[in-house]
Every structure is written in C-alpha cells, then in structure tokens.
N, CA, C and O of each residue as an XYZ file, in Angstrom:
612
protein
N      -3.343      8.223     13.428
C      -3.506      8.504     12.137
C      -4.660      9.337     12.070
O      -5.730      9.036     12.599
N      -4.403     10.636     11.267
C      -5.305     11.679     11.379
C      -5.623     11.995     10.014
O      -6.429     12.919      9.910
N      -5.212     11.481      8.920
C      -5.546     11.848      7.629
C      -6.371     10.676      6.921
O      -7.006     10.965      5.907
N      -6.389      9.498      7.361
C      -6.845      8.410      6.901
C      -8.546      8.237      6.926
O      -9.120      8.259      8.015
N      -9.188      8.093      5.867
C     -10.805      7.854      5.909
C     -11.202      7.077      4.807
O     -10.433      6.814      3.882
N     -12.569      6.633      4.875
C     -13.382      6.152      3.738
C     -14.091      7.451      3.121
O     -14.685      8.202      3.895
N     -14.050      7.704      1.906
C     -14.827      8.580      1.391
C     -15.941      8.069      0.407
O     -15.713      7.376     -0.584
N     -17.015      8.449      0.763
C     -18.183      8.018     -0.109
C     -18.868      9.132     -0.362
O     -20.091      9.080     -0.230
N     -18.281     10.299     -0.752
C     -18.902     11.525     -1.275
C     -17.795     11.876     -2.132
O     -16.732     12.237     -1.627
N     -17.951     11.802     -3.435
C     -16.931     12.239     -4.530
C     -16.954     13.763     -4.354
O     -15.934     14.442     -4.470
N     -18.172     14.273     -4.067
C     -18.298     15.797     -4.182
C     -17.610     16.497     -3.051
O     -17.469     17.710     -3.209
N     -17.191     16.015     -2.029
C     -16.572     16.406     -0.677
C     -15.152     16.748     -1.103
O     -14.344     16.047     -1.711
N     -15.034     18.023     -0.629
C     -13.744     18.554     -0.817
C     -12.616     17.730     -0.060
O     -12.958     17.452      1.089
N     -11.388     17.284     -0.412
C     -10.261     16.508      0.403
C      -9.244     17.509      0.337
O      -8.817     17.852     -0.766
N      -8.758     18.078      1.514
C      -7.655     18.645      1.717
C      -6.329     18.155      1.350
O      -5.898     17.245      2.058
N      -5.546     18.590      0.334
C      -4.250     18.037      0.137
C      -4.294     16.737     -0.729
O      -3.354     15.945     -0.792
N      -5.328     16.615     -1.305
C      -5.652     15.162     -2.137
C      -4.875     15.700     -3.570
O      -4.897     16.756     -4.201
N      -4.182     14.394     -3.728
C      -3.386     14.353     -5.178
C      -4.486     14.192     -6.215
O      -5.398     13.413     -5.938
N      -4.503     14.739     -7.199
C      -5.250     14.238     -8.514
C      -4.517     13.217     -9.282
O      -3.296     13.122     -9.398
N      -5.423     12.471     -9.786
C      -4.633     11.368    -10.630
C      -4.621     11.987    -12.245
O      -5.533     12.672    -12.707
N      -3.530     11.635    -12.898
C      -3.157     12.153    -14.277
C      -2.940     10.824    -15.316
O      -2.264      9.833    -15.042
N      -3.641     11.046    -16.501
C      -3.308     10.130    -17.443
C      -2.538     10.835    -18.588
O      -2.794     11.961    -19.014
N      -1.518      9.976    -19.041
C      -0.655     10.451    -20.002
C      -1.152     10.146    -21.274
O      -1.319      8.971    -21.601
N      -1.398     11.051    -22.006
C      -2.202     10.917    -23.389
C      -1.102     10.560    -24.524
O       0.068     10.924    -24.401
N      -1.495      9.929    -25.473
C      -0.759      9.641    -26.793
C       0.143     10.505    -27.378
O       1.242     10.184    -27.828
N      -0.463     11.882    -27.358
C       0.563     13.050    -27.847
C       1.541     13.445    -26.643
O       2.456     14.209    -26.950
N       1.474     13.074    -25.471
C       2.473     13.343    -24.565
C       1.863     14.388    -23.551
O       2.520     14.806    -22.598
N       0.697     14.746    -23.786
C       0.289     15.789    -22.675
C      -0.462     14.936    -21.618
O      -0.678     13.738    -21.804
N      -0.825     15.557    -20.573
C      -1.470     14.924    -19.405
C      -2.880     15.482    -19.204
O      -3.243     16.572    -19.645
N      -3.701     14.577    -18.445
C      -5.086     15.254    -18.277
C      -5.241     14.634    -17.190
O      -4.639     13.607    -16.877
N      -6.271     15.361    -16.365
C      -6.659     14.860    -14.933
C      -7.767     13.712    -15.284
O      -8.698     13.835    -16.080
N      -7.463     12.638    -14.550
C      -8.315     11.435    -14.783
C      -8.699     11.008    -13.252
O      -7.856     10.481    -12.526
N     -10.048     11.278    -12.811
C     -10.296     11.104    -11.518
C     -11.832     10.147    -11.793
O     -12.471     10.187    -12.845
N     -12.125      9.487    -10.822
C     -13.371      8.612    -10.762
C     -14.557      9.633    -10.127
O     -14.312     10.503     -9.291
N     -15.759      9.380    -10.636
C     -17.006      9.947     -9.881
C     -17.800      8.835     -9.062
O     -18.869      9.114     -8.519
N     -17.220      7.524     -8.993
C     -17.771      6.578     -8.341
C     -17.828      6.969     -6.914
O     -16.990      7.799     -6.563
N     -18.561      6.579     -6.130
C     -18.823      6.928     -4.595
C     -18.914      5.780     -3.606
O     -19.186      6.113     -2.453
N     -18.761      4.675     -3.813
C     -18.721      3.509     -2.998
C     -17.659      3.499     -1.758
O     -16.604      4.126     -1.855
N     -17.936      2.882     -0.789
C     -16.894      2.859      0.155
C     -16.212      1.477      0.033
O     -16.883      0.450      0.133
N     -15.074      1.455     -0.153
C     -14.527      0.220     -0.264
C     -12.944      0.180     -0.528
O     -12.325      0.832      0.314
N     -12.277     -0.336     -1.348
C     -10.769     -0.525     -1.639
C     -10.543      0.935     -2.235
O      -9.681      1.664     -1.745
N     -11.300      1.328     -3.256
C     -11.073      2.725     -4.041
C     -11.620      3.785     -3.379
O     -11.528      4.908     -3.875
N     -12.243      3.587     -2.212
C     -12.560      4.762     -1.130
C     -11.876      5.169     -0.072
O     -12.250      6.003      0.753
N     -10.488      4.358     -0.098
C      -9.703      4.552      1.052
C      -8.925      5.644      0.924
O      -8.235      5.662     -0.096
N      -8.827      6.619      1.707
C      -7.824      7.711      1.439
C      -6.862      7.812      2.552
O      -7.178      7.530      3.708
N      -5.810      8.174      2.239
C      -4.572      8.124      3.362
C      -3.554      8.906      2.634
O      -3.597      9.174      1.434
N      -2.474      9.309      3.619
C      -1.294      9.894      3.024
C      -0.076      9.078      3.590
O      -0.248      8.083      4.295
N       1.146      9.547      3.249
C       2.286      8.757      3.696
C       2.691      8.762      5.094
O       3.344      7.846      5.594
N       2.270      9.881      5.773
C       2.630      9.869      7.236
C       1.775      8.974      7.994
O       2.220      8.344      8.953
N       0.471      8.881      7.580
C      -0.371      7.890      8.220
C      -0.014      6.506      7.935
O       0.038      5.611      8.778
N       0.244      6.383      6.604
C       0.734      4.710      6.230
C       1.888      4.447      7.104
O       1.972      3.344      7.645
N       2.720      5.281      7.283
C       3.896      4.830      8.275
C       3.408      4.712      9.538
O       4.034      3.878     10.193
N       2.442      5.289     10.169
C       2.019      4.867     11.546
C       1.478      3.548     11.376
O       1.750      2.692     12.217
N       0.706      3.262     10.338
C       0.042      1.960     10.172
C       1.009      0.706     10.011
O       0.812     -0.367     10.581
N       2.036      0.962      9.196
C       3.126      0.052      9.074
C       4.008     -0.176     10.583
O       4.216     -1.317     10.995
N       4.441      0.922     11.260
C       4.953      0.654     12.146
C       4.236     -0.222     13.354
O       4.781     -0.903     14.223
N       3.071     -0.016     13.158
C       2.277     -0.784     14.142
C       2.370     -2.484     13.952
O       1.943     -3.290     14.779
N       2.897     -2.756     12.923
C       3.333     -4.228     12.647
C       4.380     -4.767     13.621
O       4.524     -5.913     14.048
N       5.113     -3.590     13.878
C       6.541     -3.844     14.604
C       6.589     -3.678     16.226
O       7.465     -4.058     17.003
N       5.424     -3.020     16.477
C       5.246     -2.729     17.701
C       3.618     -2.306     18.055
O       3.273     -1.141     18.253
N       2.769     -3.379     18.091
C       1.515     -3.220     18.000
C       0.873     -2.521     19.196
O       1.064     -2.911     20.348
N       0.033     -1.378     18.858
C      -0.617     -0.682     20.146
C      -2.141     -0.628     19.964
O      -2.893      0.087     20.626
N      -2.502     -1.473     18.983
C      -4.004     -1.692     18.806
C      -4.594     -2.806     19.760
O      -3.767     -3.597     20.213
N      -5.741     -2.950     20.078
C      -6.554     -3.962     20.847
C      -5.872     -4.079     22.167
O      -5.708     -3.066     22.847
N      -5.488     -5.181     22.552
C      -4.775     -5.367     23.799
C      -3.059     -5.089     23.782
O      -2.329     -5.375     24.730
N      -2.682     -4.591     22.745
C      -1.171     -4.372     22.545
C      -0.612     -5.992     22.169
O      -1.247     -7.021     21.937
N       0.486     -5.782     22.211
C       1.278     -7.167     22.027
C       1.261     -7.627     20.556
O       0.934     -6.915     19.607
N       1.702     -9.060     20.488
C       2.013     -9.649     19.102
C       0.822    -10.247     18.804
O       0.815    -10.699     17.659
N      -0.209    -10.419     19.432
C      -1.391    -11.389     19.300
C      -2.260    -10.961     18.097
O      -2.622    -11.867     17.346
N      -2.660     -9.637     17.803
C      -3.167     -9.101     16.670
C      -2.441     -9.342     15.467
O      -2.991     -9.926     14.534
N      -1.293     -8.961     15.399
C      -0.503     -9.002     14.215
C      -0.237    -10.419     13.763
O      -0.179    -10.677     12.561
N      -0.063    -11.406     14.755
C       0.112    -12.937     14.308
C      -1.179    -13.166     13.795
O      -1.160    -13.876     12.789
N      -2.375    -12.767     14.185
C      -3.625    -13.182     13.481
C      -3.788    -12.640     12.154
O      -4.035    -13.379     11.201
N      -3.658    -11.316     12.033
C      -3.690    -10.934     10.730
C      -2.654    -11.210      9.683
O      -2.821    -10.871      8.511
N      -1.562    -11.839     10.122
C      -0.711    -12.271      8.936
C      -0.446    -13.432      8.904
O       0.589    -13.900      8.430
N      -1.446    -14.113      9.459
C      -1.430    -15.793      9.258
C      -2.470    -15.914      8.281
O      -3.648    -15.562      8.347
N      -1.633    -16.643      7.086
C      -2.514    -16.816      6.008
C      -3.476    -17.775      6.367
O      -3.278    -18.651      7.209
N      -4.856    -17.560      5.527
C      -5.919    -18.428      5.797
C      -5.888    -19.676      5.107
O      -5.397    -19.746      3.981
N      -6.409    -20.739      5.732
C      -6.281    -22.173      4.948
C      -6.655    -22.221      3.514
O      -7.645    -21.747      2.957
N      -5.727    -22.843      3.067
C      -5.918    -22.899      1.535
C      -6.111    -21.699      0.762
O      -6.922    -21.672     -0.163
N      -5.421    -20.716      1.084
C      -5.584    -19.198      0.575
C      -4.279    -19.184     -0.457
O      -4.457    -18.408     -1.396
N      -3.142    -19.806     -0.476
C      -1.858    -19.577     -0.973
C      -1.318    -18.292     -0.524
O      -0.932    -17.453     -1.338
N      -1.279    -18.115      0.684
C      -0.714    -17.082      1.432
C      -1.162    -15.689      1.627
O      -0.413    -14.735      1.836
N      -2.690    -15.648      1.524
C      -3.532    -14.605      1.597
C      -4.001    -14.484      3.025
O      -4.727    -15.339      3.532
N      -3.550    -13.336      3.717
C      -4.072    -13.027      5.085
C      -4.573    -11.520      5.399
O      -3.868    -10.512      5.444
N      -5.918    -11.618      5.597
C      -6.189    -10.369      5.692
C      -6.033     -9.103      4.879
O      -5.939     -7.981      5.376
N      -6.013     -9.421      3.386
C      -5.674     -8.450      2.253
C      -4.102     -8.269      2.327
O      -3.593     -7.266      1.827
N      -3.396     -9.152      2.897
C      -2.013     -9.143      2.822
C      -1.482    -10.457      2.068
O      -1.913    -11.586      2.297
N      -0.672    -10.204      1.312
C       0.019    -11.731      0.820
C       1.344    -11.902      1.788
O       2.111    -10.987      2.087
N       1.437    -13.181      2.180
C       2.350    -13.542      3.014
C       3.212    -14.726      2.352
O       2.565    -15.673      1.906
N       4.476    -14.755      2.258
C       5.166    -15.774      1.812
C       6.682    -15.648      2.248
O       7.082    -14.758      2.998
N       7.404    -16.533      1.755
C       8.963    -16.563      2.212
C       9.510    -16.719      0.584
O       9.163    -17.485     -0.316
N      10.533    -15.619      0.646
C      11.383    -15.541     -0.675
C      12.766    -15.403     -0.077
O      13.178    -14.596      0.755
N      13.471    -16.535     -0.799
C      14.953    -16.551     -0.593
C      15.196    -16.712      0.909
O      16.147    -16.100      1.396
N      14.365    -17.538      1.751
C      14.425    -17.344      3.097
C      13.780    -16.506      4.006
O      13.645    -16.848      5.181
N      13.308    -15.290      3.515
C      13.090    -14.029      4.126
C      11.670    -13.971      3.878
O      11.194    -14.001      2.742
N      10.820    -13.868      5.206
C       9.334    -13.367      5.258
C       9.255    -12.387      4.711
O      10.060    -11.472      4.880
N       7.948    -12.322      3.666
C       7.612    -11.091      2.849
C       6.105    -11.027      3.123
O       5.301    -11.940      2.933
N       5.859     -9.834      3.587
C       4.455     -9.400      3.642
C       4.157     -8.108      2.624
O       4.775     -7.046      2.702
N       2.994     -8.414      1.559
C       2.886     -7.440      0.781
C       1.349     -7.212      0.214
O       0.484     -8.087      0.264
N       1.185     -6.084     -0.253
C      -0.241     -5.898     -1.005
C       0.100     -4.873     -2.108
O       0.983     -4.031     -1.940
N      -0.635     -4.969     -3.257
C      -0.555     -4.091     -4.207
C      -2.016     -3.810     -4.642
O      -2.804     -4.754     -4.589
N      -2.441     -2.627     -5.058
C      -3.586     -2.199     -5.816
C      -3.766     -0.972     -6.438
O      -2.908     -0.101     -6.284
N      -4.683     -0.783     -7.071
C      -4.881      0.184     -7.896
C      -6.512      0.746     -8.179
O      -7.499      0.081     -7.863
N      -6.567      1.949     -8.761
C      -7.812      2.421     -8.796
C      -7.834      3.747     -9.933
O      -7.361      4.840     -9.621
N      -8.297      3.548    -10.948
C      -8.312      4.415    -12.000
C      -6.786      4.848    -12.240
O      -6.113      4.104    -12.953
N      -6.208      5.961    -11.715
C      -4.688      6.239    -12.215
C      -3.836      6.146    -11.091
O      -2.624      6.317    -11.216
N      -4.545      5.803     -9.635
C      -3.668      5.564     -8.558
C      -3.217      4.161     -8.352
O      -3.982      3.197     -8.351
N      -2.163      4.114     -8.208
C      -1.625      2.710     -7.670
C      -0.836      2.786     -6.539
O      -0.243      3.842     -6.318
N      -0.704      1.665     -5.637
C      -0.151      1.594     -4.496
C       0.713      0.388     -4.257
O       0.291     -0.590     -4.874
N       1.714      0.179     -3.600
C       2.574     -0.967     -3.470
C       3.160     -0.793     -2.166
O       3.681      0.258     -1.794
N       3.050     -2.014     -1.368
C       3.532     -2.314      0.186
C       4.376     -3.505      0.197
O       3.868     -4.539     -0.238
N       5.528     -3.536      0.602
C       6.406     -4.832      0.949
C       7.077     -4.555      2.266
O       7.652     -3.506      2.555
N       6.935     -5.642      3.054
C       7.466     -5.599      4.229
C       8.173     -6.871      4.721
O       7.619     -7.966      4.626
N       9.510     -6.710      5.294
C      10.295     -7.657      5.590
C      10.514     -7.684      7.086
O      11.466     -7.077      7.575
N       9.741     -8.307      7.758
C       9.237     -8.214      9.128
C      10.860     -8.652      9.888
O      11.166     -8.105     10.948
N      11.767     -9.618      9.263
C      12.842     -9.878     10.145
C      13.992     -8.864     10.077
O      15.037     -8.993     10.714
N      13.695     -7.783      9.201
C      14.759     -6.654      9.028
C      14.043     -5.345      9.231
O      14.495     -4.274      8.827
N      12.906     -5.480      9.876
C      12.048     -4.088     10.164
C      12.131     -3.279      9.169
O      12.326     -2.090      9.423
N      12.005     -3.716      7.785
C      12.263     -3.009      6.654
C      11.059     -2.909      5.843
O      10.698     -3.998      5.396
N      10.335     -1.913      5.526
C       9.118     -1.741      4.643
C       9.446     -0.580      3.776
O      10.117      0.411      4.064
N       8.724     -0.948      2.423
C       8.510     -0.014      1.442
C       7.263      0.160      0.817
O       6.547     -0.787      0.490
N       6.943      1.505      0.618
C       5.669      1.739      0.206
C       5.924      2.868     -1.076
O       6.698      3.818     -0.964
N       5.163      2.590     -2.244
C       5.089      3.394     -3.313
C       3.669      3.825     -3.481
O       2.734      3.026     -3.444
N       3.532      5.106     -3.667
C       2.046      5.691     -4.101
C       2.282      6.416     -5.512
O       3.215      7.206     -5.659
N       1.609      6.181     -6.282
C       1.704      6.842     -7.686
C       0.133      7.272     -8.311
O      -0.853      6.537     -8.377
N       0.242      8.579     -8.700
C      -1.070      9.088     -9.202
C      -1.142      9.319    -10.716
O      -1.966     10.072    -11.235
N      -0.300      8.679    -11.325
C      -0.396      8.826    -12.870
C      -0.356      7.319    -13.442
O      -0.033      6.322    -12.796
N      -0.781      7.370    -14.888
C      -0.436      6.307    -15.369
C       0.767      6.177    -15.987
O       0.901      5.151    -16.653
N       1.710      6.965    -15.947
C       2.908      7.255    -16.362
C       3.957      6.280    -15.551
O       5.028      5.940    -16.054
N       3.518      5.855    -14.199
C       4.366      5.468    -13.093
C       3.522      4.298    -12.336
O       2.451      4.520    -11.771
N       4.047      3.232    -12.390
C       3.068      2.094    -11.816
C       3.826      1.611    -10.404
O       4.999      1.241    -10.382
N       3.076      1.668     -9.387
C       3.489      1.447     -8.030
C       4.312      0.255     -7.797
O       5.477      0.201     -7.404
N       3.426     -0.782     -8.137
C       4.133     -2.155     -8.054
C       5.329     -2.220     -8.676
O       6.340     -2.575     -8.070
N       5.331     -1.899     -9.890
C       6.696     -1.908    -10.422
C       7.990     -1.376     -9.768
O       9.038     -1.972     -9.520
N       7.588      0.065     -9.529
C       8.734      0.897     -8.916
C       8.885      0.210     -7.543
O      10.046     -0.088     -7.266
N       7.912     -0.112     -6.596
C       8.125     -0.565     -5.296
C       8.928     -1.756     -5.140
O       9.783     -1.891     -4.264
N       8.615     -2.655     -6.052
C       9.297     -3.887     -6.205
C      11.006     -3.763     -6.397
O      11.852     -4.441     -5.814
N      11.195     -2.834     -7.255
C      12.525     -2.378     -7.576
C      13.210     -1.762     -6.421
O      14.379     -2.032     -6.145
N      12.483     -0.932     -5.744
C      13.177     -0.105     -4.494
C      13.137     -1.058     -3.094
O      13.698     -0.814     -2.026
N      12.434     -2.026     -3.385
C      12.338     -2.933     -2.271
C      13.553     -4.075     -2.375
O      14.141     -4.445     -1.358
N      13.872     -4.593     -3.688
C      14.991     -5.483     -3.949
C      16.243     -4.740     -3.468
O      17.178     -5.289     -2.885
N      16.162     -3.323     -3.796
C      17.752     -2.661     -3.637
C      17.857     -2.571     -2.335
O      18.947     -2.860     -1.839
N      16.795     -2.165     -1.502
C      16.650     -1.813     -0.013
C      17.072     -3.018      0.709
O      17.890     -2.823      1.608
N      16.599     -4.490      0.459
C      17.047     -5.621      0.829
C      18.412     -6.071      0.736
O      19.103     -6.621      1.593
N      18.724     -5.692     -0.631
C      20.055     -5.908     -0.806
C      21.006     -5.105      0.125
O      21.960     -5.662      0.668
N      20.758     -3.916      0.284
C      21.596     -2.984      1.087
C      21.738     -3.446      2.394
O      22.839     -3.464      2.943
N      20.361     -3.949      3.125
C      20.398     -4.509      4.532
C      20.923     -5.898      4.464
O      21.674     -5.990      5.436
N      20.917     -7.000      3.833
C      21.351     -8.083      3.893
C      22.638     -8.288      3.367
O      23.322     -9.226      3.774
N      23.141     -7.316      2.289
C      24.379     -7.775      1.506
C      24.410     -8.733      0.359
O      25.364     -8.977     -0.380
N      23.040     -9.300      0.332
C      22.753    -10.440     -0.635
C      22.421     -9.760     -2.001
O      21.575     -8.868     -1.930
N      22.893    -10.003     -3.115
C      22.504     -9.542     -4.466
C      20.956    -10.092     -4.592
O      20.563    -11.160     -4.124
N      20.142     -9.123     -5.337
C      18.903     -9.458     -5.558
C      18.668     -9.832     -6.877
O      17.539    -10.174     -7.230
C-alpha cells in the first residue's frame, strides 16, 4: 500500500485527491470539504488500488506472522458486541458470512462488504451528496452475490 495515510494537516496538498461535492437545491454543485485536522476516521486517505491490497490480505494474510491467525482475530466479534469486530461488522445472512463496514465524512461516503466463502468483495467510494456509497454498495453486493451463487437476492 503506497497511497494510504492519516492526514492531520488539511493545508497539505494531497496528490490525486478527489474533492467532495454538494448538490445544491438549484441543481448546481459546489465543493464541500472539511477544514478539521484531527487524525482518525475522517483523516484516513486511501485509493482504490490500496484498498484492494488491504482487502486481498483477508484472503491471503501477509501481515504479522502471516497465516490465518491475525485474520481470525480481527474478524472475531467482541463479546456482547452484536457482531462488532475491530471496526468490521460480522454476521451471517442467508447462511453466508458477511463482513462489512460503512462510513462517511462531510460529502465522502464509503461502503465495504465481503463474503469470505466466495472470495467476493465489493467496495464503493463516493464524493458527492448526490450518491450514497452504502446504498449503492449494498445493491452491487446483492447483484454480485446473486451472480456468484445463483440465488436470488
């Protein structure tokens, strides 16, 4: 992963960064970005190429000692957490394990859903209030799962 980082300086130029856009009532758009500079969920920057590397590591772990141990740990729900495991929601839907996460900040939204049994992952990134990543990502994930399993969703 070469393009992912925590940004704690909003004045720092970020090469190839996408601006956030807000759809105004009159149909026009305006840039809508934050000037907050804390490190945390809103300060994580990545791109699709790096995200794919991160995702693929769940299928073939190269971190730590390698092997499945780390992945088993980070995808095991905490006790009394209703499926929450290190920032990931883990549950079973229609007999299939699902690992998912969504989030947003200002105009940016992201959605991730993974079906480990099928080596199937879907991620959507949106940078406009006109498109909501969790809604679009869930639709794409349902279509992809139906294509892989032959089961209607």
